PDB file of N, CA and C in Angstrom:
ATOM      1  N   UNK A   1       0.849  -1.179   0.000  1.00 53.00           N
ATOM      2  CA  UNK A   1       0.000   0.000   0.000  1.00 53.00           C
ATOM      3  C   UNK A   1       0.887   1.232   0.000  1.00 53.00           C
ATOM      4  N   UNK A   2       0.681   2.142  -0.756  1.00 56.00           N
ATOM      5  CA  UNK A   2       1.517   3.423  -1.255  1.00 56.00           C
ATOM      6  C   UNK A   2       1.070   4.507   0.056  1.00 56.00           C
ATOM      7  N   UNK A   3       2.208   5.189   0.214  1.00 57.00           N
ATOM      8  CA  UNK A   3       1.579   6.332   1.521  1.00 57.00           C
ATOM      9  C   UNK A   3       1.092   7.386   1.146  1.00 57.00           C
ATOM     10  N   UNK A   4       0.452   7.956   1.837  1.00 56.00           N
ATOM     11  CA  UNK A   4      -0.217   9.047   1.520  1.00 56.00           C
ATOM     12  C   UNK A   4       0.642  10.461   1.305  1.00 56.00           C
ATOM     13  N   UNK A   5       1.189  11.260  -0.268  1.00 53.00           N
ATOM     14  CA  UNK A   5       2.118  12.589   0.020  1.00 53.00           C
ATOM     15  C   UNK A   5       1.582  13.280   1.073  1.00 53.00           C
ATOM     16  N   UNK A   6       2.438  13.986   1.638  1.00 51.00           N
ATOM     17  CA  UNK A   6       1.852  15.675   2.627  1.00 51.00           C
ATOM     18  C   UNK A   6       1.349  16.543   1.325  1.00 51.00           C
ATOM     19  N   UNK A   7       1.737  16.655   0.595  1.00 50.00           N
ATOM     20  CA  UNK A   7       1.432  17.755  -0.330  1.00 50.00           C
ATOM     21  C   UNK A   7       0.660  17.005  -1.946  1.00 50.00           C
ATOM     22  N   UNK A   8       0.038  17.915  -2.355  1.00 51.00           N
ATOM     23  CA  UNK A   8      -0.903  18.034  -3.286  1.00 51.00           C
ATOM     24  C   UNK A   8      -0.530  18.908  -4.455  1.00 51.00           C
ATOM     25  N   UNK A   9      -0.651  18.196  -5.625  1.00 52.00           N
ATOM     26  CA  UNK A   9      -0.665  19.350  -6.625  1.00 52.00           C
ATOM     27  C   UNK A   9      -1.332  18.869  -7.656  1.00 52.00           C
ATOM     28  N   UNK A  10      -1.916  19.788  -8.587  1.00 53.00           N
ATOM     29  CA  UNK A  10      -2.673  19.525  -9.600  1.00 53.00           C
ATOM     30  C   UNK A  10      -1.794  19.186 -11.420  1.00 53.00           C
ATOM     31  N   UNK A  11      -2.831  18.113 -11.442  1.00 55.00           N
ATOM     32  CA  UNK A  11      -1.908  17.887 -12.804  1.00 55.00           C
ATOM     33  C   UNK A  11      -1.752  18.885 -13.752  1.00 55.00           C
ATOM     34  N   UNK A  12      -2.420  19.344 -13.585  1.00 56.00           N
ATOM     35  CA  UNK A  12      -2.399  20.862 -14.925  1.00 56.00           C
ATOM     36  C   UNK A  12      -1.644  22.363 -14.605  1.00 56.00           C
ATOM     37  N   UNK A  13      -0.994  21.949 -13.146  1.00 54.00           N
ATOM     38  CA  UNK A  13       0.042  22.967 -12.490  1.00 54.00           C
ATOM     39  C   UNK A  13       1.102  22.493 -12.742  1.00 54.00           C
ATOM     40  N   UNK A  14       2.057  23.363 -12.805  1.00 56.00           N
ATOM     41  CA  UNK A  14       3.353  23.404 -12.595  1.00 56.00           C
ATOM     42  C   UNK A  14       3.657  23.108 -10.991  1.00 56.00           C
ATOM     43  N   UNK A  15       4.885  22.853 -10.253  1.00 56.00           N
ATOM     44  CA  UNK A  15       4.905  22.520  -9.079  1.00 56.00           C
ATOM     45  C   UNK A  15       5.298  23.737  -8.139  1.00 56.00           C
ATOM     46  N   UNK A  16       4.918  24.843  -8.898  1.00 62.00           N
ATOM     47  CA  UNK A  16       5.590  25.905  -8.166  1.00 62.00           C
ATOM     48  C   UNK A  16       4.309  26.072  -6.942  1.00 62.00           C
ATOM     49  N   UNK A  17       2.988  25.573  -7.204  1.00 65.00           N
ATOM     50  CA  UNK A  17       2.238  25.944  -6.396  1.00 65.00           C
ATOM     51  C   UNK A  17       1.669  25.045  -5.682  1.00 65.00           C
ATOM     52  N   UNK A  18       2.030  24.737  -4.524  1.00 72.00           N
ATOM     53  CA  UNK A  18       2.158  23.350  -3.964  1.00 72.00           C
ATOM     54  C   UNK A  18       0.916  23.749  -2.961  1.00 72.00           C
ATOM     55  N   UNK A  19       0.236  23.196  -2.521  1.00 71.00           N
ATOM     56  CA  UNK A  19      -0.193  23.096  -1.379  1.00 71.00           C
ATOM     57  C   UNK A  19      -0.319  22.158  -0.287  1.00 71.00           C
ATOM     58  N   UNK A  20      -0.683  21.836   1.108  1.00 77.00           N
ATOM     59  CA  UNK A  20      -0.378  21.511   2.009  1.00 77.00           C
ATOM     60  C   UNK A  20      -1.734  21.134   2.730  1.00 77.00           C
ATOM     61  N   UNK A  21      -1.717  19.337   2.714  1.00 72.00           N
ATOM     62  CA  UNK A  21      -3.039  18.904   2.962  1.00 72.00           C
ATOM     63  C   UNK A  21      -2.746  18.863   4.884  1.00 72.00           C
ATOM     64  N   UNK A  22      -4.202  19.275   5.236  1.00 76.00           N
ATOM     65  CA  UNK A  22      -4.070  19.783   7.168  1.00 76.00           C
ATOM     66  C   UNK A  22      -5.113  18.247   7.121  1.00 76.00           C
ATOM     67  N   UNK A  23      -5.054  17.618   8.105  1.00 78.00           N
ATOM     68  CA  UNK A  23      -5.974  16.949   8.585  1.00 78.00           C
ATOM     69  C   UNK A  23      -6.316  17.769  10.233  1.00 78.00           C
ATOM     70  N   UNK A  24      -7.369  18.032  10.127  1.00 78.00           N
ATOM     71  CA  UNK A  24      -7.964  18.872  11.417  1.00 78.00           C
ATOM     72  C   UNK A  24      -8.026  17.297  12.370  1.00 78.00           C
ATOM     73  N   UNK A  25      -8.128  17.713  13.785  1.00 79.00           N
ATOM     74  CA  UNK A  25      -8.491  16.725  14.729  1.00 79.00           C
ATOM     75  C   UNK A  25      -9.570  17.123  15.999  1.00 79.00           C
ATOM     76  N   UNK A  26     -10.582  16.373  16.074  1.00 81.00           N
ATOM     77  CA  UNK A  26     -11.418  17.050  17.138  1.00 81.00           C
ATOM     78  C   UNK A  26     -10.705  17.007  18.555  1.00 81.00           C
ATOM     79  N   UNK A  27     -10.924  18.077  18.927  1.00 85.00           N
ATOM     80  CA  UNK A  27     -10.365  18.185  20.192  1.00 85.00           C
ATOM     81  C   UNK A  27     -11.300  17.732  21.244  1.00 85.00           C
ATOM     82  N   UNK A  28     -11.176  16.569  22.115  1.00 88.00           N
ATOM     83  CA  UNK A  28     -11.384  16.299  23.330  1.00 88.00           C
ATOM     84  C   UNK A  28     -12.212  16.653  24.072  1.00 88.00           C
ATOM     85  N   UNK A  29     -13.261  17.294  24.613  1.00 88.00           N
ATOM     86  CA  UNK A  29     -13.468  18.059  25.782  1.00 88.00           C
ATOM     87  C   UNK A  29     -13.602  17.212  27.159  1.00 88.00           C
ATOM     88  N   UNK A  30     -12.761  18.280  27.930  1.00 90.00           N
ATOM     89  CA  UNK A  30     -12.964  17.330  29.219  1.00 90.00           C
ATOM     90  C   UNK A  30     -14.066  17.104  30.099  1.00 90.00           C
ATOM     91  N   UNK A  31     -14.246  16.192  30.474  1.00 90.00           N
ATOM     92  CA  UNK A  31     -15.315  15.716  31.303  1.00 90.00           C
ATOM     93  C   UNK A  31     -15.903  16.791  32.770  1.00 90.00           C
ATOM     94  N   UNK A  32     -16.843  16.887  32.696  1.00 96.00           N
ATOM     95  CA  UNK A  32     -17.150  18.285  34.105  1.00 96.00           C
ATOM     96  C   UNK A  32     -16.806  17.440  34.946  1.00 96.00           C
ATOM     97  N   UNK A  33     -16.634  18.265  36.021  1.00 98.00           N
ATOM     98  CA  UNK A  33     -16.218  18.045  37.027  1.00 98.00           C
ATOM     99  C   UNK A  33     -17.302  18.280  38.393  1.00 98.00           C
ATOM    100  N   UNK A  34     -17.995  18.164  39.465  1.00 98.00           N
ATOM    101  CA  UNK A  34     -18.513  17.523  40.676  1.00 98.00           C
ATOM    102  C   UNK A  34     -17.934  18.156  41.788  1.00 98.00           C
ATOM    103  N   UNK A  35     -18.977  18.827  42.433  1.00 98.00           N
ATOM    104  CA  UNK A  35     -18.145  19.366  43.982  1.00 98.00           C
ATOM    105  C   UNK A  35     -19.105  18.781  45.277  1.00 98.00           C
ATOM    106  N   UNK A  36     -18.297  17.646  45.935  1.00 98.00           N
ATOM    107  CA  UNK A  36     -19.383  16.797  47.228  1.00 98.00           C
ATOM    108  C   UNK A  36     -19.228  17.982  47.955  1.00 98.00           C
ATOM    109  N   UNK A  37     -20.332  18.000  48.393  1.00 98.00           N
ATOM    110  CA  UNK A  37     -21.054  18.824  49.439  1.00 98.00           C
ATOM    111  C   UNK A  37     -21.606  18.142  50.800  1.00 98.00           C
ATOM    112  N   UNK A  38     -20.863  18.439  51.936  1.00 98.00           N
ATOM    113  CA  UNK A  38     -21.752  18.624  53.276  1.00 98.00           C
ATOM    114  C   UNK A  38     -22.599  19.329  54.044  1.00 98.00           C
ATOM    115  N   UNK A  39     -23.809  19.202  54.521  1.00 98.00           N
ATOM    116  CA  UNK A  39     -24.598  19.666  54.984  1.00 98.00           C
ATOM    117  C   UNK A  39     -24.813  19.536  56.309  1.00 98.00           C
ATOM    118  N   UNK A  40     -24.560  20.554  56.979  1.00 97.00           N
ATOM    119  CA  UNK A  40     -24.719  21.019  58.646  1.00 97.00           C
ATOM    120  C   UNK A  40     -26.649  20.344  58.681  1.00 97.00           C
ATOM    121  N   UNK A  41     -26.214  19.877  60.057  1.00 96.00           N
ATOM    122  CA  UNK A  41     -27.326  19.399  60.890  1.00 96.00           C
ATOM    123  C   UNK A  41     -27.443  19.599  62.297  1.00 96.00           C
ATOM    124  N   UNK A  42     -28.742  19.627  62.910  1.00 94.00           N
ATOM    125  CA  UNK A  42     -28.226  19.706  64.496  1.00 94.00           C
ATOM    126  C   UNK A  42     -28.496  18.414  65.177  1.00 94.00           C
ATOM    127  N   UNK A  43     -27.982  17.221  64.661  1.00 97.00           N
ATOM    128  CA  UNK A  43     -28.021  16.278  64.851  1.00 97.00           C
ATOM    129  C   UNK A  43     -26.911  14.995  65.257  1.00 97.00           C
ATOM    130  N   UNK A  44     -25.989  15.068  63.818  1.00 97.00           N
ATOM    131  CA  UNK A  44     -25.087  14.505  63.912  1.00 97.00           C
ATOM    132  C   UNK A  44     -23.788  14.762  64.423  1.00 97.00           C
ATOM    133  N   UNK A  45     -23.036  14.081  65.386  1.00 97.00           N
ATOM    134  CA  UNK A  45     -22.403  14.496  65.927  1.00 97.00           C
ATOM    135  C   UNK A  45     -20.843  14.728  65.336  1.00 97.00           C
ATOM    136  N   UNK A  46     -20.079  16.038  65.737  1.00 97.00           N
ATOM    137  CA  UNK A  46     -18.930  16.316  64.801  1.00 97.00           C
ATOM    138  C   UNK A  46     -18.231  15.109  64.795  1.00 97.00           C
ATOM    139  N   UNK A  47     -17.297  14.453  65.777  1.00 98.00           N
ATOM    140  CA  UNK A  47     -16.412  13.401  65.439  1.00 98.00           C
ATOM    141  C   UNK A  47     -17.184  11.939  64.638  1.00 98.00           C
ATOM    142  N   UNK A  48     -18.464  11.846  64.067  1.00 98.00           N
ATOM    143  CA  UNK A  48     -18.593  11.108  63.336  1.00 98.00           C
ATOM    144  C   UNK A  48     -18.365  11.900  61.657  1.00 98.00           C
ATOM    145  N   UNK A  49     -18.621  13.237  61.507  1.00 98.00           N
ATOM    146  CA  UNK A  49     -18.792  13.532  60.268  1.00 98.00           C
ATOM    147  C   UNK A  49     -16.668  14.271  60.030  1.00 98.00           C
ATOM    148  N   UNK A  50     -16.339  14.284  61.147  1.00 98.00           N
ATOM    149  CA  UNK A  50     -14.041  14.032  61.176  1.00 98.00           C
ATOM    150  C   UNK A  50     -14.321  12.494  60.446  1.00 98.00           C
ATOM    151  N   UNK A  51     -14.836  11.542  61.014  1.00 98.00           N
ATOM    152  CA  UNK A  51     -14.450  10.021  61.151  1.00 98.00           C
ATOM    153  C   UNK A  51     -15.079   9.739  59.396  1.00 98.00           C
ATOM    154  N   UNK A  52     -15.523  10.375  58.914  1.00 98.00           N
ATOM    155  CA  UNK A  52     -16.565  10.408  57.209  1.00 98.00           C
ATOM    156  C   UNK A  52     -15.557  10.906  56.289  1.00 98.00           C
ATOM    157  N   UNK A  53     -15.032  12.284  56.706  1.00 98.00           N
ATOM    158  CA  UNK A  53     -14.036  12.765  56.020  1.00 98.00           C
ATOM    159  C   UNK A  53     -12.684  12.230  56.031  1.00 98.00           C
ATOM    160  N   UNK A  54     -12.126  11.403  56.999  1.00 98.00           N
ATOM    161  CA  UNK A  54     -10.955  10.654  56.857  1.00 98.00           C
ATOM    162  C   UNK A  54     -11.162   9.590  56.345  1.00 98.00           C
ATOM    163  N   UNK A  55     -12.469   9.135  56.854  1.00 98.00           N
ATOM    164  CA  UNK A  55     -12.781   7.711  55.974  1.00 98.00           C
ATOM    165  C   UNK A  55     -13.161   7.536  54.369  1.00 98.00           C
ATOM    166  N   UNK A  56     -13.894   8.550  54.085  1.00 98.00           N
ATOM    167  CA  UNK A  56     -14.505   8.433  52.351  1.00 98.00           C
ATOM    168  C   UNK A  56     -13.783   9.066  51.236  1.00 98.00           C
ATOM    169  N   UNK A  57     -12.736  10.330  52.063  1.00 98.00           N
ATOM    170  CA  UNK A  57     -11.958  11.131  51.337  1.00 98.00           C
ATOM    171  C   UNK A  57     -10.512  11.142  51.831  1.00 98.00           C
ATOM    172  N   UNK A  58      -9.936  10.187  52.938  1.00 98.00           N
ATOM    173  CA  UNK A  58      -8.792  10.244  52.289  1.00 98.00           C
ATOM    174  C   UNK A  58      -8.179  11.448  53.273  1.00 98.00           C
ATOM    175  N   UNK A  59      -8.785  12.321  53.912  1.00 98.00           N
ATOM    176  CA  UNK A  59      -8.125  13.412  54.539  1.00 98.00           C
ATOM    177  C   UNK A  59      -7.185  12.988  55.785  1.00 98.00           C
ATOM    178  N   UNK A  60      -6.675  13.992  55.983  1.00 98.00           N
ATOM    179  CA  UNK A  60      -5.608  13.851  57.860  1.00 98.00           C
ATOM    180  C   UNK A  60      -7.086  14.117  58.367  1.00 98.00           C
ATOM    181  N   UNK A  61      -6.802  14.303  60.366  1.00 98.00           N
ATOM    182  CA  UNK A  61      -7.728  14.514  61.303  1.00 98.00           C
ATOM    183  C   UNK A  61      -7.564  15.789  61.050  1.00 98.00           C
ATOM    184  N   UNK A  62      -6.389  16.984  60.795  1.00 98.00           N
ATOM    185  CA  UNK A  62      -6.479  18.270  61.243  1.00 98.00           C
ATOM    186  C   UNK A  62      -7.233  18.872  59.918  1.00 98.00           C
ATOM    187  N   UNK A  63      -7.489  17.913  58.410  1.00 98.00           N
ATOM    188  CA  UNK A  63      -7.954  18.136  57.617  1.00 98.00           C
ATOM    189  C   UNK A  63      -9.961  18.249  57.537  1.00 98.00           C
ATOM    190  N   UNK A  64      -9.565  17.540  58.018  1.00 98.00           N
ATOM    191  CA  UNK A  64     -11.036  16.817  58.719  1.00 98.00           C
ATOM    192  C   UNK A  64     -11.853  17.552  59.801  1.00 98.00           C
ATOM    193  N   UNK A  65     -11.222  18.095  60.490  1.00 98.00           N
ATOM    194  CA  UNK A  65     -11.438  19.087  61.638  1.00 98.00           C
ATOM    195  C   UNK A  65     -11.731  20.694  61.275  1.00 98.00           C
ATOM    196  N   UNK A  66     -10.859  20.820  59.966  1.00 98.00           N
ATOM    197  CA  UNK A  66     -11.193  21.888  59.679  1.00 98.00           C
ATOM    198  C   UNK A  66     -12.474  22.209  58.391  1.00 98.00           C
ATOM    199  N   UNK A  67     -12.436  21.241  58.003  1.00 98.00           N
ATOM    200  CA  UNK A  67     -14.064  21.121  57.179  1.00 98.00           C
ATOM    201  C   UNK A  67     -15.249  20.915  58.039  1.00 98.00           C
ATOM    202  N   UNK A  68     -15.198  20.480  58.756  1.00 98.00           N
ATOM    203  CA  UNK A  68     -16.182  19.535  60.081  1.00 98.00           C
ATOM    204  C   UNK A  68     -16.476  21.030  60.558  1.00 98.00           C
ATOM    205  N   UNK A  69     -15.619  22.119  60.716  1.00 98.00           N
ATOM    206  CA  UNK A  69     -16.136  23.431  61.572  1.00 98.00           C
ATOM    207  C   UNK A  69     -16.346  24.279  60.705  1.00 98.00           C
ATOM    208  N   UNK A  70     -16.124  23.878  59.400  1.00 98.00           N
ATOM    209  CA  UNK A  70     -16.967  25.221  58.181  1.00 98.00           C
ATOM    210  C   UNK A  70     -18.174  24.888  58.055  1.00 98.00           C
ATOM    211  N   UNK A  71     -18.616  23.290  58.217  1.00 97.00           N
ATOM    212  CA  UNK A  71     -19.634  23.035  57.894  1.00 97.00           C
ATOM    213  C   UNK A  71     -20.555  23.531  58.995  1.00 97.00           C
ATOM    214  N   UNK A  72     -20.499  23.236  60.126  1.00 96.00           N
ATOM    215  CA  UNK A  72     -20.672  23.717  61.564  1.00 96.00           C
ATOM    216  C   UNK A  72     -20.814  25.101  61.571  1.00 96.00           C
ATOM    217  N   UNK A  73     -19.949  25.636  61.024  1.00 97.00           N
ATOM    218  CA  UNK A  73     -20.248  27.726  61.363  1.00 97.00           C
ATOM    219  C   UNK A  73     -21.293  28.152  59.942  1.00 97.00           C
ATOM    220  N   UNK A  74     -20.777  27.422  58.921  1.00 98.00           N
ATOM    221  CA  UNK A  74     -21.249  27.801  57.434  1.00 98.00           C
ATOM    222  C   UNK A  74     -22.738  27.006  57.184  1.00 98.00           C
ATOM    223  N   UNK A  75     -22.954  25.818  57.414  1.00 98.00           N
ATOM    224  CA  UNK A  75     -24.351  25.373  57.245  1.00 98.00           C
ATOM    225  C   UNK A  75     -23.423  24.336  56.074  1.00 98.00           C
ATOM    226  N   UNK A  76     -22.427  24.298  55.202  1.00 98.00           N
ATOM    227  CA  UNK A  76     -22.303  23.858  54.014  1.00 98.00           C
ATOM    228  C   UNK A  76     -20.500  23.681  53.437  1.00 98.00           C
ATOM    229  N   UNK A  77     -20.060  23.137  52.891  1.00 98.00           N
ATOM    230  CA  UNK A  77     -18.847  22.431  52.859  1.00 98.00           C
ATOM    231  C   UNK A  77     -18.290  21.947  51.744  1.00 98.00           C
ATOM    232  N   UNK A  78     -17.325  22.306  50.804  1.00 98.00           N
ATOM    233  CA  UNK A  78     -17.299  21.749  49.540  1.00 98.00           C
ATOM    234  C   UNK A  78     -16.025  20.710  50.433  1.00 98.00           C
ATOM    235  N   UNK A  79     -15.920  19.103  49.931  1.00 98.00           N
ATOM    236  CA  UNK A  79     -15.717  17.738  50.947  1.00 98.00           C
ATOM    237  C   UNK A  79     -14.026  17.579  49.481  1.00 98.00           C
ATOM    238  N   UNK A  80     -14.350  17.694  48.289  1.00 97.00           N
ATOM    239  CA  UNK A  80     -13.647  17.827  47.089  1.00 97.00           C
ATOM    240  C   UNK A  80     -14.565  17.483  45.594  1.00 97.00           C
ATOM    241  N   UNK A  81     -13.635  17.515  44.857  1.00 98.00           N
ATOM    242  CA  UNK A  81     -14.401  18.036  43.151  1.00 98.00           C
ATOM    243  C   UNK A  81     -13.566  16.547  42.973  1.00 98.00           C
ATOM    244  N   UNK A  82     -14.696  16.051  42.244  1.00 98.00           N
ATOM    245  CA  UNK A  82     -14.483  14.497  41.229  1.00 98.00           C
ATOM    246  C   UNK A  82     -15.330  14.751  40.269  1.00 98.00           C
ATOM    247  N   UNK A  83     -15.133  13.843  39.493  1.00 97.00           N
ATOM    248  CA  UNK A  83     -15.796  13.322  38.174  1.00 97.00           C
ATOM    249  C   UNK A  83     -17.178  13.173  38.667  1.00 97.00           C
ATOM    250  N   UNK A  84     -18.239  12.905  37.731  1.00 97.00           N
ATOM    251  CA  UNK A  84     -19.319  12.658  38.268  1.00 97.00           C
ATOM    252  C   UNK A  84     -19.505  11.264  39.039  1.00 97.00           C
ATOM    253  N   UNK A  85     -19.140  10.174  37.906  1.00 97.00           N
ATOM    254  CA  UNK A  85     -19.245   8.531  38.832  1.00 97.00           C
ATOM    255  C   UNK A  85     -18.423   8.876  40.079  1.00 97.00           C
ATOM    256  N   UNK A  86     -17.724   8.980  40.740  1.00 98.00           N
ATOM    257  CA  UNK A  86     -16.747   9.309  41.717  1.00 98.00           C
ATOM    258  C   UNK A  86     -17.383  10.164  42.647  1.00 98.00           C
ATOM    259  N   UNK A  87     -17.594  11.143  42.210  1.00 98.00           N
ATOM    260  CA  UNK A  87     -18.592  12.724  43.005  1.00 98.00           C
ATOM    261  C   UNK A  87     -19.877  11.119  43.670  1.00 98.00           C
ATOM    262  N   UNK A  88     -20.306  10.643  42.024  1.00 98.00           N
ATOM    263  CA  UNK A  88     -21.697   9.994  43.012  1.00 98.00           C
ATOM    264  C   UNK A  88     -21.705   9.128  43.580  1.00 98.00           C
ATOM    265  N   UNK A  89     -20.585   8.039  43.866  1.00 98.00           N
ATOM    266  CA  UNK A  89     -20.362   7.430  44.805  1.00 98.00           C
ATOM    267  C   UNK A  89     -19.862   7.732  46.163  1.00 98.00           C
ATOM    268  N   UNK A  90     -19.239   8.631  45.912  1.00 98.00           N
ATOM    269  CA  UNK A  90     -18.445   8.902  47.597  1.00 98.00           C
ATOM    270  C   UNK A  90     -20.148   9.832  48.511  1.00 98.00           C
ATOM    271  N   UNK A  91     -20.781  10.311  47.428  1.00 98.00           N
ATOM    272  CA  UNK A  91     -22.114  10.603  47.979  1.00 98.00           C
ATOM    273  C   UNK A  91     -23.016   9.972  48.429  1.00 98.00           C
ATOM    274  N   UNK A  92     -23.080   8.386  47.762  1.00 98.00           N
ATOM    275  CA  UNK A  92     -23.800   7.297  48.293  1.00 98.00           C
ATOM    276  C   UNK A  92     -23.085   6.557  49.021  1.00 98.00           C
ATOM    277  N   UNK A  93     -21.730   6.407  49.627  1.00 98.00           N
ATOM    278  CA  UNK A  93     -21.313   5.512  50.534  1.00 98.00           C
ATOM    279  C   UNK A  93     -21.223   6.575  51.903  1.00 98.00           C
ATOM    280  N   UNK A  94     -21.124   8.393  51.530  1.00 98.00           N
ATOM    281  CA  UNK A  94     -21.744   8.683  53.595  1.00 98.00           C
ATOM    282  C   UNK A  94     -22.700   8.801  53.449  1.00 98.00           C
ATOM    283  N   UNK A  95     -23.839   8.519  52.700  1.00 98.00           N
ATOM    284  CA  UNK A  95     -25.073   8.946  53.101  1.00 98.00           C
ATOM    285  C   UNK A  95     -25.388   7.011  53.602  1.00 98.00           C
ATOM    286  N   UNK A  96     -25.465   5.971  52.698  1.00 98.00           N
ATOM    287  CA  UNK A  96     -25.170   4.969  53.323  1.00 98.00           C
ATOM    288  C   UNK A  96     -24.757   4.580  54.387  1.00 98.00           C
ATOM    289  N   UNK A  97     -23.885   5.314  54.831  1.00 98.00           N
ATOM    290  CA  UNK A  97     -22.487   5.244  56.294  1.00 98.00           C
ATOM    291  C   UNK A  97     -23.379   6.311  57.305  1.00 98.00           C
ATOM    292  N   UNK A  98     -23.998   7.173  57.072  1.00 98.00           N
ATOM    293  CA  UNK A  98     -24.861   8.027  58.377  1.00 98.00           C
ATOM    294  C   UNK A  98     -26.191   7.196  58.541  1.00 98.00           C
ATOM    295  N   UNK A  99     -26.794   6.528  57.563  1.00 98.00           N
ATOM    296  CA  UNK A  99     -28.034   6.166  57.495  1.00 98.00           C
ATOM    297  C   UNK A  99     -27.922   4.929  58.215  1.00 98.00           C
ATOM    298  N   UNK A 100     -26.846   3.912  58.425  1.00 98.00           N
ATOM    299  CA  UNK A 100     -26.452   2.588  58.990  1.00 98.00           C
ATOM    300  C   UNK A 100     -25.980   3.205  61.038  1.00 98.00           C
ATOM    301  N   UNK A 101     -25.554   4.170  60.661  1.00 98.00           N
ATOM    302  CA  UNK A 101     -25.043   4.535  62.479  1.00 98.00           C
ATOM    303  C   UNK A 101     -26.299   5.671  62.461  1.00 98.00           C
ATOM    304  N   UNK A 102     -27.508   5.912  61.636  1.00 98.00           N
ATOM    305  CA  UNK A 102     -29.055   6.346  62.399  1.00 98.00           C
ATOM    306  C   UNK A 102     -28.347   8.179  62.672  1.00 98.00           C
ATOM    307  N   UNK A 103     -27.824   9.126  61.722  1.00 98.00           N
ATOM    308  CA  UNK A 103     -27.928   9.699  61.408  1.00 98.00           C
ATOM    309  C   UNK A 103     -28.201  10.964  60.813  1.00 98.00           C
ATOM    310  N   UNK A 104     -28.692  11.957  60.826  1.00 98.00           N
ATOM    311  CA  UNK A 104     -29.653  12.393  59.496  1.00 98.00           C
ATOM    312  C   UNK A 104     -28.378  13.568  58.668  1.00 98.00           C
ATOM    313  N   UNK A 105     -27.398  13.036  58.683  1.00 98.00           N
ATOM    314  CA  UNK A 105     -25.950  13.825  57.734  1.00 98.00           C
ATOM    315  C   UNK A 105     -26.694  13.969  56.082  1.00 98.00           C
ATOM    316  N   UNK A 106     -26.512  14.972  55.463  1.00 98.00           N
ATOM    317  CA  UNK A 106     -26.406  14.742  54.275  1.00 98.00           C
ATOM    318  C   UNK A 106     -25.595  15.289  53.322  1.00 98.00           C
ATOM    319  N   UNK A 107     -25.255  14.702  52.166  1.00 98.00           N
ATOM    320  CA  UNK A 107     -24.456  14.873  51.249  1.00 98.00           C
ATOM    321  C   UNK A 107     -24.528  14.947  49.976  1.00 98.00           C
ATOM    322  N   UNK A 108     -24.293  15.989  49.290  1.00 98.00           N
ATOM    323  CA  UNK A 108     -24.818  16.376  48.030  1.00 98.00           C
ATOM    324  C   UNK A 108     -23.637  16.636  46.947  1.00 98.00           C
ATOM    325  N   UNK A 109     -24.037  16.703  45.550  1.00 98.00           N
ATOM    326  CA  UNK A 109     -22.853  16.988  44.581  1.00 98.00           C
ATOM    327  C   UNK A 109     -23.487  17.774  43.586  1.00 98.00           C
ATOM    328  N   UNK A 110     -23.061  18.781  43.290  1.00 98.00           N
ATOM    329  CA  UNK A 110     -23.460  19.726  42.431  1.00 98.00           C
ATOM    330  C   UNK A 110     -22.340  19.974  41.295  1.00 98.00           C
ATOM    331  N   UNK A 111     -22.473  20.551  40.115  1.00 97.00           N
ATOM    332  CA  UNK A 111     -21.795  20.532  38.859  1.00 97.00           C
ATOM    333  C   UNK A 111     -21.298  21.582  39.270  1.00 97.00           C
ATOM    334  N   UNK A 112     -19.796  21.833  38.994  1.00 94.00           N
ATOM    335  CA  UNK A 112     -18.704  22.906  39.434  1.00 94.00           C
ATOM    336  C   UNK A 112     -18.853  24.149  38.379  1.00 94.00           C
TER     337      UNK A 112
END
């Protein structure tokens, strides 16, 4: 099989006028992105929703401690930004995880 030239010219030209075949490429777009959200309650107690954030996300305690009291002064908490499958699982395993230790924590994900 013969390869394909970069360049083009017409039989009825001379080669002085060459031109230059582009193949365009679609560009990608990246996937949105997901911000988990915590929601203040006057219910659940802080060292279970420290013990949520080290457990579902991965944080330190002093990391954990300091989201746990925004949510607490603020009513509300961005927890981190994932993908959506990701955003919606870590949303269904604490709401799962408050609803099993009786609860009423909730956790939400909104498009960034």
């Amino acid at each position: 099989m013969a390869a394909q030239p970069f360049f083009m010219t017409s039989d009825n030209e001379d080669d002085s006028d060459v031109g230059i075949a582009v193949k365009t490429r679609a560009r990608t777009k990246r996937p949105p992105l997901y911000k988990v959200l915590l929601l203040n309650d006057d219910y659940t107690p802080m060292e279970f929703v420290v013990q949520i954030l080290e457990q579902f996300f991965g944080l330190t305690h002093a990391q954990a401690f300091e989201i746990m009291l925004t949510v607490h002064k603020k009513g509300v908490a961005v927890v981190g930004v994932f993908s959506h499958e990701i955003a919606e699982t870590k949303v269904t395993q604490v709401m799962d995880f408050a609803r099993r230790h009786q609860h009423p924590l909730q956790c939400t994900m909104e498009k960034e």
